[in-house]
Amino acid sequence: MTRTLKVAVVGLGIGRNHIQNGYRTNTDRFEVAALCDLDASLLKAAGAEFGVERLETDYLEIVGMDDIDVIDICTPPATHKKMIIAALQAGKHVICEKPLVGSLADIDELLDAESRSSGHVMPIMQYRYNDGAQKAHHIIASGLAGRPLVATCEVHWLRGADYYEKDWRKSWSGALGGILMNQAIHANDLMFYLLGPVRSLFARTATRVNRVEVEDCASISVELECGALATTSATLGSVEALSRMRLCFENVTIETDSRPDFTADKAPWRFVPSSAAIGGKIDEALAGFTPPPSGFAGQMQDFHKAICNKTPLPLTLGDARQSLDFATAAYWSAKTYSAVALPVLPDHPFYNGWQNAF
Ligand SMILES: NC(=O)c1ccc[n+]([C@@H]2O[C@H](COP(=O)([O-])OP(=O)(O)OC[C@H]3O[C@@H](n4cnc5c(N)ncnc54)[C@H](O)[C@@H]3O)[C@@H](O)[C@H]2O)c1
């Protein structure tokens, strides 16, 4: 049954973009019925701008609102876990920004809380909803691409001292991690989406761009379960910001060079076939495929469909767990100069987090 879901948005930094791009583009599916932020002036301004009357500085007031179906959490990473658990205990559905939480132990706690609730949790990973990424996924899933061979992925962005004026972004305790957890997490998730799970990795991390606690450069050599090999490189010190990905399959090379990142309007994705015959089949497959809208609009649209049809969410706690498994292995590898096999198990020294280890 289709109905309008009432949403409360909590945290009005990126939360404003969720409203503008995710809910205002889907007004037949969602009503933003309440807003919450610790900053009362920000709250008042957003209420006036988006025409929302119910404004709260206390999160628990939002959790107690009977008519709210979905709580969309857009606060800093270290606040997410408690908020998600409180929302699930109240039977609410949750949409939450990345990184969801800071350890595999935490995500396993969320999986347990979700299993006891009528609510479900969807992590935000809006890069999957890029037009080109959707087409790439369609071509790969249809079998046309053939065997995956190698991939490279660069997240080369620029962040100066002004980015760290929000104190939480500098520290392990506030951000839960640096570029691996907060920026490259999107591209890494896209790699899992297109190539499947990771078998092992070797990672190096460093803090070389800004004077902060968390890492702002990383380089990872990845072996995927499908047999393909990938290399990822991430920095917050690239004078020209770009996100680049290149995937070599037996029958097609897929590549994008998106500036500043994969969310850029008309981010270019190219599909280079091994022959005219394969090119024809790819053209045919894409002609019959309509990707969902890009970014938050598409992810929220699919969320709405899944909740109304009682089908699995487009992204789940399982997807967030995959990102955390990767990050846990990468931090352990960086710390110990060793190759790490995935999945990371509960008896691993970093299962409960790595934030005190650096
Ligand atoms: N998906 C993306 O592309 C994307 C982009 C940017 C940020 N993010 C993620 O979104 C989250 C927020 O990042 P941001 O850059 O918007 O941060 P921000 O600091 O700009 O905004 C966070 C807001 O949350 C409010 N807040 C903090 N604690 C609160 C609480 N307990 N109750 C109510 N409000 C509270 C703050 O007052 C602030 O206005 C982070 O997890 C970040 O990694 C995702």
Coordinates of C-alpha atoms and ligand atoms in Angstrom, one line a residue:
M1 CA 0.0 0.0 0.0
T2 CA 1.4 3.4 -1.0
R3 CA 1.2 6.2 1.6
T4 CA 3.0 9.4 2.5
L5 CA 5.7 8.7 5.2
K6 CA 6.2 11.4 7.8
V7 CA 9.8 12.1 8.4
A8 CA 11.7 13.9 11.1
V9 CA 15.2 15.2 10.0
V10 CA 17.7 15.4 12.8
G11 CA 20.9 17.5 12.2
L12 CA 20.7 20.3 9.7
G13 CA 24.1 20.2 8.0
I14 CA 23.8 17.6 5.3
G15 CA 20.3 17.1 6.6
R16 CA 19.3 20.2 4.7
N17 CA 20.4 18.5 1.5
H18 CA 18.3 15.4 2.4
I19 CA 15.3 17.8 2.6
Q20 CA 16.1 19.7 -0.6
N21 CA 17.2 16.7 -2.8
G22 CA 15.6 13.7 -1.1
Y23 CA 12.2 14.8 0.2
R24 CA 11.3 17.9 -1.7
T25 CA 11.8 15.9 -4.9
N26 CA 9.5 13.2 -3.6
T27 CA 6.6 15.2 -2.0
D28 CA 4.1 12.6 -3.0
R29 CA 6.1 10.1 -0.9
F30 CA 7.3 12.0 2.1
E31 CA 6.3 14.8 4.3
V32 CA 9.0 16.5 6.4
A33 CA 6.9 16.9 9.6
A34 CA 9.5 17.8 12.2
L35 CA 13.1 19.0 12.5
C36 CA 15.7 18.6 15.3
D37 CA 19.0 20.3 15.9
L38 CA 20.9 21.3 19.0
D39 CA 21.4 24.7 17.4
A40 CA 18.2 26.6 18.0
S41 CA 18.9 29.4 15.5
L42 CA 19.7 26.9 12.7
L43 CA 16.5 25.1 13.6
K44 CA 14.3 28.2 13.5
A45 CA 15.8 29.2 10.1
A46 CA 15.3 25.8 8.6
G47 CA 11.8 25.6 9.9
A48 CA 11.0 28.9 8.2
E49 CA 12.7 27.9 5.0
F50 CA 11.1 24.5 4.7
G51 CA 7.7 25.4 6.2
V52 CA 8.1 22.9 9.1
E53 CA 6.4 23.8 12.4
R54 CA 7.5 21.1 14.8
L55 CA 11.0 22.1 15.9
E56 CA 12.9 20.4 18.7
T57 CA 16.3 20.6 20.2
D58 CA 15.8 17.4 22.2
Y59 CA 16.1 14.3 20.1
L60 CA 14.0 12.2 22.5
E61 CA 11.0 14.5 21.9
I62 CA 11.3 13.4 18.2
V63 CA 11.4 9.8 19.2
G64 CA 8.3 10.3 21.3
M65 CA 6.2 11.7 18.4
D66 CA 3.7 9.0 17.6
D67 CA 2.9 10.1 14.0
I68 CA 6.5 10.1 12.8
D69 CA 7.3 7.1 10.6
V70 CA 10.9 7.8 9.8
I71 CA 13.7 9.4 11.7
D72 CA 16.5 10.6 9.4
I73 CA 19.7 11.0 11.4
C74 CA 22.2 13.5 10.0
T75 CA 24.2 14.3 13.1
P76 CA 28.0 13.7 13.6
P77 CA 29.1 10.0 13.4
A78 CA 29.7 9.4 17.2
T79 CA 26.1 10.3 18.0
H80 CA 24.5 7.8 15.6
K81 CA 24.4 4.6 17.6
K82 CA 22.4 5.8 20.6
M83 CA 20.0 7.6 18.3
I84 CA 19.4 4.6 16.0
I85 CA 18.8 2.3 19.0
A86 CA 16.3 4.8 20.6
A87 CA 14.4 5.1 17.3
L88 CA 14.3 1.4 16.7
Q89 CA 13.0 0.8 20.3
A90 CA 10.2 3.2 19.5
G91 CA 9.4 1.2 16.4
K92 CA 10.5 4.0 13.9
H93 CA 12.2 3.4 10.6
V94 CA 15.7 5.0 10.4
I95 CA 17.6 6.6 7.6
C96 CA 21.1 7.4 8.8
E97 CA 24.1 9.1 7.3
K98 CA 27.5 7.4 7.0
P99 CA 29.6 6.3 8.7
L100 CA 26.8 4.6 10.7
V101 CA 28.8 3.6 13.7
G102 CA 32.5 3.0 14.7
S103 CA 32.9 -0.8 15.0
L104 CA 31.7 -4.2 14.0
A105 CA 30.5 -4.7 17.5
D106 CA 28.4 -1.6 17.3
I107 CA 26.8 -2.7 14.0
D108 CA 26.1 -6.1 15.4
E109 CA 24.3 -4.4 18.3
L110 CA 22.2 -2.5 15.7
L111 CA 21.4 -5.7 13.8
D112 CA 20.2 -7.1 17.1
A113 CA 18.1 -4.0 17.9
E114 CA 16.6 -4.0 14.3
S115 CA 15.6 -7.7 14.7
R116 CA 13.6 -6.8 17.8
S117 CA 11.9 -3.7 16.2
S118 CA 9.1 -3.1 13.6
G119 CA 11.5 -0.5 12.2
H120 CA 14.3 -0.9 9.7
V121 CA 17.5 1.0 9.1
M122 CA 18.8 2.3 5.8
P123 CA 22.3 3.7 5.7
I124 CA 22.8 6.6 3.2
M125 CA 25.1 5.7 0.3
Q126 CA 23.7 8.0 -2.4
Y127 CA 26.7 7.5 -4.8
R128 CA 25.2 4.2 -5.8
Y129 CA 22.4 6.2 -7.3
N130 CA 24.6 8.1 -9.7
D131 CA 23.2 7.6 -13.3
G132 CA 26.5 6.1 -14.6
A133 CA 27.0 3.8 -11.6
Q134 CA 23.5 2.5 -12.1
K135 CA 24.1 1.8 -15.8
A136 CA 27.4 0.1 -14.9
H137 CA 25.7 -2.1 -12.4
H138 CA 23.0 -3.0 -14.9
I139 CA 25.6 -4.0 -17.5
I140 CA 27.6 -6.1 -15.0
A141 CA 24.5 -7.7 -13.5
S142 CA 23.2 -8.7 -17.0
G143 CA 26.4 -10.7 -17.5
L144 CA 27.5 -8.6 -20.5
A145 CA 30.7 -7.3 -18.9
G146 CA 32.1 -10.8 -18.5
R147 CA 34.9 -11.6 -16.0
P148 CA 36.2 -8.7 -13.8
L149 CA 40.0 -8.3 -14.0
V150 CA 41.3 -5.2 -12.3
A151 CA 40.0 -1.8 -10.9
T152 CA 41.4 1.4 -9.8
C153 CA 39.7 4.0 -7.7
E154 CA 40.8 7.5 -6.7
V155 CA 39.1 9.8 -4.2
H156 CA 41.3 12.8 -4.5
W157 CA 39.5 15.7 -2.8
L158 CA 40.6 18.9 -1.1
R159 CA 39.9 19.9 2.5
G160 CA 41.5 22.8 4.2
A161 CA 41.6 24.1 7.8
D162 CA 38.1 25.5 7.3
Y163 CA 36.6 22.0 6.9
Y164 CA 37.9 21.2 10.4
E165 CA 36.2 24.2 12.0
K166 CA 33.6 21.7 13.0
D167 CA 35.7 20.1 15.7
W168 CA 34.2 16.6 15.5
R169 CA 35.8 16.1 12.0
K170 CA 39.3 16.2 13.4
S171 CA 39.1 13.5 16.1
W172 CA 38.8 9.7 16.3
S173 CA 36.2 10.1 19.0
G174 CA 34.0 12.5 16.9
A175 CA 34.5 11.3 13.4
L176 CA 35.3 7.6 14.2
G177 CA 37.9 7.7 11.4
G178 CA 39.4 10.0 8.7
I179 CA 39.2 9.7 5.0
L180 CA 38.5 5.9 5.1
M181 CA 35.4 6.3 7.2
N182 CA 34.1 9.7 6.1
Q183 CA 35.0 10.4 2.4
A184 CA 36.4 7.3 0.6
I185 CA 33.6 5.2 2.2
H186 CA 31.3 6.2 -0.7
A187 CA 33.7 5.1 -3.5
N188 CA 34.6 1.9 -1.6
D189 CA 31.0 1.1 -1.2
L190 CA 30.6 1.7 -5.0
M191 CA 33.4 -0.8 -5.6
F192 CA 31.6 -3.4 -3.5
Y193 CA 28.4 -2.6 -5.3
L194 CA 30.0 -3.2 -8.7
L195 CA 32.5 -5.9 -7.9
G196 CA 31.1 -7.7 -4.9
P197 CA 32.7 -8.6 -1.5
V198 CA 36.4 -8.2 -0.6
R199 CA 38.6 -11.3 0.2
S200 CA 41.7 -9.5 1.5
L201 CA 43.5 -6.2 1.6
F202 CA 46.8 -4.5 2.5
A203 CA 46.5 -0.8 3.5
R204 CA 48.7 2.1 4.4
T205 CA 47.3 5.3 6.0
A206 CA 48.8 8.6 6.9
T207 CA 47.9 12.1 8.1
R208 CA 49.8 14.4 5.7
V209 CA 47.4 17.2 4.7
N210 CA 46.0 18.8 7.8
R211 CA 47.0 18.9 11.4
V212 CA 44.3 16.5 12.6
E213 CA 44.2 13.3 14.6
V214 CA 42.5 11.1 11.9
E215 CA 44.1 9.9 8.7
D216 CA 43.7 12.0 5.6
C217 CA 45.6 9.9 3.0
A218 CA 45.2 6.2 2.3
S219 CA 46.3 3.6 -0.2
I220 CA 44.8 0.1 -0.3
S221 CA 45.5 -3.0 -2.4
V222 CA 42.4 -5.1 -2.5
E223 CA 41.7 -8.7 -3.7
L224 CA 38.0 -9.3 -4.3
E225 CA 36.1 -12.5 -3.9
C226 CA 35.4 -12.6 -7.6
G227 CA 39.2 -12.7 -8.2
A228 CA 39.6 -9.2 -9.5
L229 CA 42.3 -7.0 -8.0
A230 CA 41.7 -3.3 -7.1
T231 CA 43.9 -0.4 -6.0
T232 CA 42.4 2.5 -4.2
S233 CA 44.0 5.9 -3.4
A234 CA 42.5 8.6 -1.3
T235 CA 43.6 12.0 -0.2
L236 CA 42.1 15.2 1.1
G237 CA 45.1 17.1 -0.4
S238 CA 44.4 17.1 -4.1
V239 CA 44.7 20.6 -5.6
E240 CA 42.2 19.6 -8.2
A241 CA 39.3 17.6 -6.7
L242 CA 38.2 14.5 -8.6
S243 CA 36.8 11.0 -8.2
R244 CA 38.0 8.5 -10.7
M245 CA 37.2 4.8 -11.2
R246 CA 38.3 2.4 -13.8
L247 CA 37.0 -1.2 -14.0
C248 CA 38.5 -3.6 -16.6
F249 CA 36.2 -6.4 -17.4
E250 CA 36.8 -9.1 -20.0
N251 CA 34.3 -7.5 -22.4
V252 CA 34.2 -3.9 -21.4
T253 CA 36.2 -1.2 -19.7
I254 CA 34.0 1.1 -17.5
E255 CA 35.4 4.4 -16.4
T256 CA 34.5 7.7 -14.9
D257 CA 36.5 10.8 -14.2
S258 CA 34.1 12.9 -12.2
R259 CA 35.0 16.4 -11.0
P260 CA 34.7 17.2 -8.2
D261 CA 33.1 13.9 -7.3
F262 CA 30.7 11.1 -8.4
T263 CA 27.7 13.3 -7.5
A264 CA 28.6 16.0 -10.1
D265 CA 25.8 16.8 -12.5
K266 CA 26.3 14.8 -15.7
A267 CA 29.3 12.9 -14.1
P268 CA 30.8 11.2 -17.2
W269 CA 30.8 7.4 -17.3
R270 CA 32.2 5.7 -20.4
F271 CA 31.6 2.1 -21.5
V272 CA 34.3 0.9 -23.9
P273 CA 33.3 -2.5 -25.4
S274 CA 35.8 -5.1 -26.6
S275 CA 33.9 -5.4 -30.0
A276 CA 31.2 -3.8 -32.0
A277 CA 29.0 -6.8 -31.2
I278 CA 29.4 -6.3 -27.4
G279 CA 28.9 -2.6 -27.9
G280 CA 25.6 -3.3 -29.7
K281 CA 24.4 -5.5 -26.8
I282 CA 25.4 -2.9 -24.2
D283 CA 23.5 -0.2 -26.1
E284 CA 20.5 -2.5 -26.3
A285 CA 20.6 -3.3 -22.6
L286 CA 20.9 0.4 -21.7
A287 CA 18.1 1.4 -24.1
G288 CA 15.7 -0.7 -22.0
F289 CA 16.9 0.5 -18.6
T290 CA 15.8 3.6 -16.8
P291 CA 18.0 4.4 -13.8
P292 CA 16.3 5.8 -10.7
P293 CA 16.8 9.5 -10.1
S294 CA 20.4 10.4 -8.9
G295 CA 21.6 10.8 -5.4
F296 CA 19.3 11.3 -2.4
A297 CA 16.2 11.5 -4.6
G298 CA 16.7 8.0 -5.9
Q299 CA 17.7 6.4 -2.6
M300 CA 14.7 8.0 -0.8
Q301 CA 12.4 6.9 -3.6
D302 CA 13.5 3.3 -3.3
F303 CA 13.3 3.5 0.5
H304 CA 9.7 4.6 0.2
K305 CA 8.9 1.8 -2.2
A306 CA 10.4 -0.9 0.0
I307 CA 8.6 0.3 3.2
C308 CA 5.3 0.5 1.4
N309 CA 5.7 -2.9 -0.3
K310 CA 7.3 -4.5 2.8
T311 CA 10.3 -5.6 0.7
P312 CA 14.0 -5.3 1.7
L313 CA 15.5 -1.8 1.8
P314 CA 17.7 -0.8 -1.1
L315 CA 20.6 -0.5 1.4
T316 CA 20.7 -2.3 4.7
L317 CA 22.7 -2.7 7.9
G318 CA 24.4 -5.6 6.0
D319 CA 25.8 -3.1 3.5
A320 CA 27.0 -0.8 6.3
R321 CA 28.6 -3.9 7.9
Q322 CA 30.5 -4.6 4.7
S323 CA 31.9 -1.0 4.8
L324 CA 32.8 -1.4 8.5
D325 CA 34.4 -4.8 7.8
F326 CA 36.6 -3.2 5.1
A327 CA 37.5 -0.2 7.4
T328 CA 38.3 -2.5 10.3
A329 CA 40.6 -4.6 8.1
A330 CA 42.2 -1.5 6.6
Y331 CA 43.0 0.1 10.0
W332 CA 44.4 -3.2 11.3
S333 CA 46.5 -3.6 8.2
A334 CA 47.8 0.0 8.5
K335 CA 48.6 -0.5 12.1
T336 CA 50.4 -3.8 11.8
Y337 CA 51.9 -3.7 8.2
S338 CA 50.1 -6.9 7.4
A339 CA 47.7 -8.3 4.8
V340 CA 44.2 -9.0 6.3
A341 CA 41.6 -11.6 5.2
L342 CA 38.0 -10.6 5.5
P343 CA 35.6 -11.0 7.2
V344 CA 37.0 -9.7 10.5
L345 CA 35.7 -12.0 13.2
P346 CA 34.5 -11.1 16.8
D347 CA 37.7 -12.2 18.4
H348 CA 39.7 -9.7 16.4
P349 CA 41.5 -7.0 18.4
F350 CA 39.7 -4.3 16.3
Y351 CA 36.2 -5.9 16.5
N352 CA 35.3 -3.3 19.2
G353 CA 36.9 -0.4 17.2
W354 CA 40.3 1.0 16.4
Q355 CA 39.8 4.6 17.5
N356 CA 42.1 4.2 20.6
A357 CA 44.8 2.4 18.6
F358 CA 46.2 5.4 16.7
Ligands
LIG1 N1 26.3 11.4 2.3 C1 27.1 12.5 2.1 O1 27.5 12.8 1.0 C2 27.5 13.3 3.3 C3 28.0 14.6 3.2 C4 28.4 15.3 4.3 C5 28.2 14.7 5.6 N2 27.8 13.4 5.7 C6 27.6 12.8 7.0 O2 26.5 13.4 7.7 C7 26.8 13.5 9.1 C8 26.7 15.0 9.5 O3 27.7 15.7 8.8 P1 27.6 17.3 8.6 O4 28.8 17.6 7.7 O5 26.2 17.7 8.1 O6 27.9 17.8 10.1 P2 27.6 19.3 10.6 O7 28.4 19.4 11.9 O8 27.7 20.3 9.5 O9 26.0 19.2 11.0 C9 25.6 18.4 12.0 C10 24.4 19.0 12.7 O10 23.9 18.1 13.7 C11 23.6 18.9 14.9 N3 23.6 18.0 16.1 C12 24.7 17.5 16.6 N4 24.4 16.7 17.7 C13 23.1 16.7 17.8 C14 22.1 16.1 18.6 N5 22.5 15.3 19.6 N6 20.8 16.3 18.4 C15 20.4 17.1 17.4 N7 21.3 17.7 16.6 C16 22.6 17.5 16.7 C17 24.6 20.0 14.9 O11 24.1 21.1 15.7 C18 24.7 20.3 13.5 O12 23.9 21.4 13.0 C19 28.1 12.9 9.3 O13 27.9 11.5 9.7 C20 28.8 13.0 8.0 O14 29.8 12.0 7.7 C21 27.4 12.7 4.6

